[in-house]
GROMACS .gro file of C-alpha atoms in nm:
model
  235
    1UNK     CA    1   0.000   0.000   0.000
    2UNK     CA    2   0.284   0.238   0.079
    3UNK     CA    3   0.438   0.228  -0.270
    4UNK     CA    4   0.098   0.297  -0.428
    5UNK     CA    5   0.055   0.605  -0.209
    6UNK     CA    6   0.405   0.724  -0.296
    7UNK     CA    7   0.336   0.682  -0.667
    8UNK     CA    8   0.003   0.864  -0.668
    9UNK     CA    9   0.047   1.080  -0.980
   10UNK     CA   10  -0.297   1.234  -1.001
   11UNK     CA   11  -0.300   1.611  -1.052
   12UNK     CA   12  -0.470   1.675  -0.721
   13UNK     CA   13  -0.220   1.459  -0.533
   14UNK     CA   14   0.074   1.631  -0.704
   15UNK     CA   15  -0.063   1.974  -0.611
   16UNK     CA   16  -0.110   1.871  -0.249
   17UNK     CA   17   0.242   1.731  -0.233
   18UNK     CA   18   0.401   2.046  -0.383
   19UNK     CA   19   0.616   2.283  -0.179
   20UNK     CA   20   0.423   2.571  -0.018
   21UNK     CA   21   0.595   2.824  -0.246
   22UNK     CA   22   0.479   2.629  -0.551
   23UNK     CA   23   0.130   2.604  -0.404
   24UNK     CA   24   0.129   2.982  -0.355
   25UNK     CA   25   0.233   3.030  -0.718
   26UNK     CA   26  -0.041   2.793  -0.834
   27UNK     CA   27  -0.298   2.975  -0.624
   28UNK     CA   28  -0.195   3.309  -0.772
   29UNK     CA   29  -0.213   3.171  -1.125
   30UNK     CA   30  -0.553   3.021  -1.054
   31UNK     CA   31  -0.677   3.360  -0.933
   32UNK     CA   32  -0.529   3.526  -1.244
   33UNK     CA   33  -0.703   3.272  -1.466
   34UNK     CA   34  -1.039   3.328  -1.297
   35UNK     CA   35  -0.998   3.707  -1.325
   36UNK     CA   36  -0.898   3.670  -1.690
   37UNK     CA   37  -1.208   3.470  -1.780
   38UNK     CA   38  -1.429   3.711  -1.586
   39UNK     CA   39  -1.287   4.000  -1.790
   40UNK     CA   40  -1.315   3.804  -2.115
   41UNK     CA   41  -1.683   3.731  -2.057
   42UNK     CA   42  -1.755   4.085  -1.937
   43UNK     CA   43  -1.584   4.239  -2.240
   44UNK     CA   44  -1.759   4.005  -2.481
   45UNK     CA   45  -2.095   4.118  -2.346
   46UNK     CA   46  -1.986   4.484  -2.343
   47UNK     CA   47  -1.865   4.490  -2.703
   48UNK     CA   48  -2.175   4.307  -2.823
   49UNK     CA   49  -2.399   4.551  -2.637
   50UNK     CA   50  -2.212   4.862  -2.759
   51UNK     CA   51  -2.216   4.743  -3.121
   52UNK     CA   52  -2.589   4.674  -3.103
   53UNK     CA   53  -2.651   5.018  -2.948
   54UNK     CA   54  -2.450   5.185  -3.223
   55UNK     CA   55  -2.640   5.000  -3.493
   56UNK     CA   56  -2.975   5.101  -3.343
   57UNK     CA   57  -2.868   5.462  -3.299
   58UNK     CA   58  -2.745   5.490  -3.658
   59UNK     CA   59  -3.072   5.351  -3.787
   60UNK     CA   60  -3.267   5.613  -3.589
   61UNK     CA   61  -3.027   5.901  -3.661
   62UNK     CA   62  -3.029   5.852  -4.037
   63UNK     CA   63  -3.403   5.779  -4.050
   64UNK     CA   64  -3.483   6.148  -4.095
   65UNK     CA   65  -3.600   6.218  -3.741
   66UNK     CA   66  -3.533   6.576  -3.634
   67UNK     CA   67  -3.230   6.640  -3.416
   68UNK     CA   68  -3.441   6.817  -3.154
   69UNK     CA   69  -3.684   6.528  -3.124
   70UNK     CA   70  -3.403   6.274  -3.103
   71UNK     CA   71  -3.228   6.487  -2.841
   72UNK     CA   72  -3.542   6.507  -2.626
   73UNK     CA   73  -3.581   6.129  -2.646
   74UNK     CA   74  -3.220   6.041  -2.561
   75UNK     CA   75  -3.155   6.310  -2.300
   76UNK     CA   76  -3.401   6.142  -2.064
   77UNK     CA   77  -3.195   5.824  -2.025
   78UNK     CA   78  -2.832   5.715  -1.987
   79UNK     CA   79  -2.643   5.702  -2.316
   80UNK     CA   80  -2.322   5.553  -2.446
   81UNK     CA   81  -2.139   5.518  -2.774
   82UNK     CA   82  -2.268   5.733  -3.060
   83UNK     CA   83  -2.568   5.843  -2.855
   84UNK     CA   84  -2.329   5.989  -2.596
   85UNK     CA   85  -2.150   6.184  -2.872
   86UNK     CA   86  -2.481   6.311  -3.003
   87UNK     CA   87  -2.603   6.426  -2.660
   88UNK     CA   88  -2.271   6.595  -2.574
   89UNK     CA   89  -2.261   6.789  -2.902
   90UNK     CA   90  -2.629   6.886  -2.887
   91UNK     CA   91  -2.593   7.016  -2.532
   92UNK     CA   92  -2.309   7.243  -2.643
   93UNK     CA   93  -2.520   7.349  -2.941
   94UNK     CA   94  -2.823   7.432  -2.727
   95UNK     CA   95  -2.613   7.630  -2.477
   96UNK     CA   96  -2.509   7.859  -2.761
   97UNK     CA   97  -2.848   7.905  -2.930
   98UNK     CA   98  -3.083   7.888  -2.633
   99UNK     CA   99  -2.865   8.095  -2.400
  100UNK     CA  100  -2.725   8.442  -2.445
  101UNK     CA  101  -2.544   8.351  -2.763
  102UNK     CA  102  -2.209   8.416  -2.597
  103UNK     CA  103  -1.917   8.251  -2.773
  104UNK     CA  104  -2.112   8.182  -3.093
  105UNK     CA  105  -1.804   8.241  -3.307
  106UNK     CA  106  -1.616   7.955  -3.141
  107UNK     CA  107  -1.912   7.717  -3.127
  108UNK     CA  108  -1.775   7.480  -3.392
  109UNK     CA  109  -1.443   7.452  -3.209
  110UNK     CA  110  -1.618   7.378  -2.880
  111UNK     CA  111  -1.839   7.114  -3.041
  112UNK     CA  112  -1.535   6.941  -3.191
  113UNK     CA  113  -1.360   6.951  -2.854
  114UNK     CA  114  -1.663   6.804  -2.678
  115UNK     CA  115  -1.681   6.527  -2.936
  116UNK     CA  116  -1.311   6.446  -2.895
  117UNK     CA  117  -1.340   6.430  -2.515
  118UNK     CA  118  -1.649   6.209  -2.534
  119UNK     CA  119  -1.480   5.974  -2.781
  120UNK     CA  120  -1.184   5.942  -2.547
  121UNK     CA  121  -1.415   5.866  -2.255
  122UNK     CA  122  -1.601   5.599  -2.452
  123UNK     CA  123  -1.279   5.438  -2.573
  124UNK     CA  124  -1.143   5.428  -2.218
  125UNK     CA  125  -1.459   5.245  -2.115
  126UNK     CA  126  -1.414   4.994  -2.398
  127UNK     CA  127  -1.045   4.940  -2.324
  128UNK     CA  128  -1.087   4.928  -1.946
  129UNK     CA  129  -0.919   4.625  -1.782
  130UNK     CA  130  -0.752   4.520  -2.107
  131UNK     CA  131  -0.424   4.608  -1.936
  132UNK     CA  132  -0.500   4.328  -1.687
  133UNK     CA  133  -0.520   4.084  -1.979
  134UNK     CA  134  -0.194   4.212  -2.124
  135UNK     CA  135  -0.020   4.184  -1.787
  136UNK     CA  136  -0.154   3.834  -1.729
  137UNK     CA  137  -0.048   3.724  -2.077
  138UNK     CA  138   0.307   3.851  -2.033
  139UNK     CA  139   0.369   3.770  -1.665
  140UNK     CA  140   0.191   3.437  -1.607
  141UNK     CA  141   0.439   3.216  -1.797
  142UNK     CA  142   0.728   3.362  -1.597
  143UNK     CA  143   0.542   3.322  -1.268
  144UNK     CA  144   0.467   2.962  -1.361
  145UNK     CA  145   0.832   2.909  -1.458
  146UNK     CA  146   0.940   3.044  -1.120
  147UNK     CA  147   0.713   2.790  -0.950
  148UNK     CA  148   0.857   2.514  -1.168
  149UNK     CA  149   1.219   2.609  -1.094
  150UNK     CA  150   1.147   2.627  -0.723
  151UNK     CA  151   0.968   2.290  -0.732
  152UNK     CA  152   1.253   2.124  -0.920
  153UNK     CA  153   1.508   2.258  -0.672
  154UNK     CA  154   1.295   2.120  -0.388
  155UNK     CA  155   1.262   1.786  -0.566
  156UNK     CA  156   1.640   1.759  -0.607
  157UNK     CA  157   1.688   1.840  -0.239
  158UNK     CA  158   1.451   1.554  -0.151
  159UNK     CA  159   1.637   1.319  -0.382
  160UNK     CA  160   1.971   1.415  -0.230
  161UNK     CA  161   1.836   1.368   0.120
  162UNK     CA  162   1.686   1.025   0.041
  163UNK     CA  163   1.982   0.916  -0.178
  164UNK     CA  164   1.729   0.748  -0.407
  165UNK     CA  165   1.763   0.835  -0.777
  166UNK     CA  166   1.506   0.591  -0.914
  167UNK     CA  167   1.236   0.714  -1.153
  168UNK     CA  168   0.972   0.652  -0.888
  169UNK     CA  169   1.153   0.897  -0.662
  170UNK     CA  170   1.227   1.163  -0.925
  171UNK     CA  171   0.902   1.167  -1.125
  172UNK     CA  172   0.657   1.301  -0.864
  173UNK     CA  173   0.873   1.601  -0.774
  174UNK     CA  174   0.935   1.697  -1.136
  175UNK     CA  175   0.569   1.646  -1.230
  176UNK     CA  176   0.435   1.862  -0.948
  177UNK     CA  177   0.682   2.136  -1.043
  178UNK     CA  178   0.576   2.131  -1.409
  179UNK     CA  179   0.213   2.184  -1.311
  180UNK     CA  180   0.303   2.544  -1.224
  181UNK     CA  181   0.426   2.606  -1.579
  182UNK     CA  182   0.113   2.446  -1.721
  183UNK     CA  183  -0.106   2.669  -1.504
  184UNK     CA  184   0.093   2.974  -1.614
  185UNK     CA  185   0.029   2.890  -1.979
  186UNK     CA  186  -0.336   2.814  -1.903
  187UNK     CA  187  -0.374   3.168  -1.767
  188UNK     CA  188  -0.157   3.339  -2.030
  189UNK     CA  189  -0.287   3.194  -2.357
  190UNK     CA  190  -0.654   3.300  -2.323
  191UNK     CA  191  -0.545   3.641  -2.189
  192UNK     CA  192  -0.312   3.696  -2.487
  193UNK     CA  193  -0.574   3.597  -2.743
  194UNK     CA  194  -0.850   3.799  -2.576
  195UNK     CA  195  -0.630   4.108  -2.544
  196UNK     CA  196  -0.552   4.114  -2.916
  197UNK     CA  197  -0.911   4.040  -3.017
  198UNK     CA  198  -1.058   4.308  -2.793
  199UNK     CA  199  -0.796   4.565  -2.890
  200UNK     CA  200  -0.900   4.508  -3.250
  201UNK     CA  201  -1.270   4.541  -3.160
  202UNK     CA  202  -1.200   4.860  -2.964
  203UNK     CA  203  -1.009   5.008  -3.258
  204UNK     CA  204  -1.299   4.932  -3.495
  205UNK     CA  205  -1.555   5.086  -3.260
  206UNK     CA  206  -1.333   5.390  -3.212
  207UNK     CA  207  -1.321   5.429  -3.589
  208UNK     CA  208  -1.702   5.422  -3.601
  209UNK     CA  209  -1.723   5.682  -3.324
  210UNK     CA  210  -1.476   5.909  -3.498
  211UNK     CA  211  -1.656   5.867  -3.829
  212UNK     CA  212  -1.990   5.960  -3.676
  213UNK     CA  213  -1.833   6.254  -3.492
  214UNK     CA  214  -1.696   6.391  -3.819
  215UNK     CA  215  -2.031   6.351  -3.995
  216UNK     CA  216  -2.231   6.504  -3.711
  217UNK     CA  217  -1.981   6.790  -3.675
  218UNK     CA  218  -2.025   6.863  -4.047
  219UNK     CA  219  -2.406   6.866  -4.007
  220UNK     CA  220  -2.386   7.110  -3.718
  221UNK     CA  221  -2.129   7.320  -3.904
  222UNK     CA  222  -2.371   7.366  -4.193
  223UNK     CA  223  -2.647   7.470  -3.953
  224UNK     CA  224  -2.412   7.713  -3.780
  225UNK     CA  225  -2.332   7.871  -4.118
  226UNK     CA  226  -2.701   7.892  -4.206
  227UNK     CA  227  -2.782   8.068  -3.879
  228UNK     CA  228  -2.478   8.292  -3.896
  229UNK     CA  229  -2.554   8.429  -4.247
  230UNK     CA  230  -2.886   8.597  -4.154
  231UNK     CA  231  -2.717   8.744  -3.847
  232UNK     CA  232  -2.441   8.895  -4.063
  233UNK     CA  233  -2.693   9.032  -4.315
  234UNK     CA  234  -2.896   9.189  -4.035
  235UNK     CA  235  -2.582   9.351  -3.897
   0.00000   0.00000   0.00000
């Protein structure tokens, strides 16, 4: 019975037999893996939701509905994506035309600035926590390697102390050490793939936001010119 217990090579048994430093490394990698998958799932839902919201907003915006009516509808609820750009620009527009008219000459510049700031805010929301994925992808293999090196050193110390160099004596220590490397790769590979995929998605959505901002800025610019001409003629 004793030899069978000594040769128990199941993953769970190897983890339990590992040195406490290796166990700590494995625990950290397990936590990193759980956090990685939580972020992956959260980002997948976020990007799907944002893309759907953008598609719906574009359909409504280009349907011919008046800007004032659309503004009244959207200003009553939280907005994001293109709707957030629209609301931010329209608020700046309404401050100029429904207020005292102060700063009318620089209205286009202020609208463009508001659009740029809103785009940056939306992109930061899309890219939030992607740095965690990048860090996990780059650091996890090295953390796992550290656990493996430490485990192998411990295994060699056991072998030297027991003066037994048989395969049955060497294999368990080496195997339990290599689990740390495997766990490091298990955490790093999904994080690396997800980081690149989501960076690409964020870049595409940013391009859509910037494209809409340019188009909407041009629409407001034409209306500014139309309202400014009568004012100049009257002067």
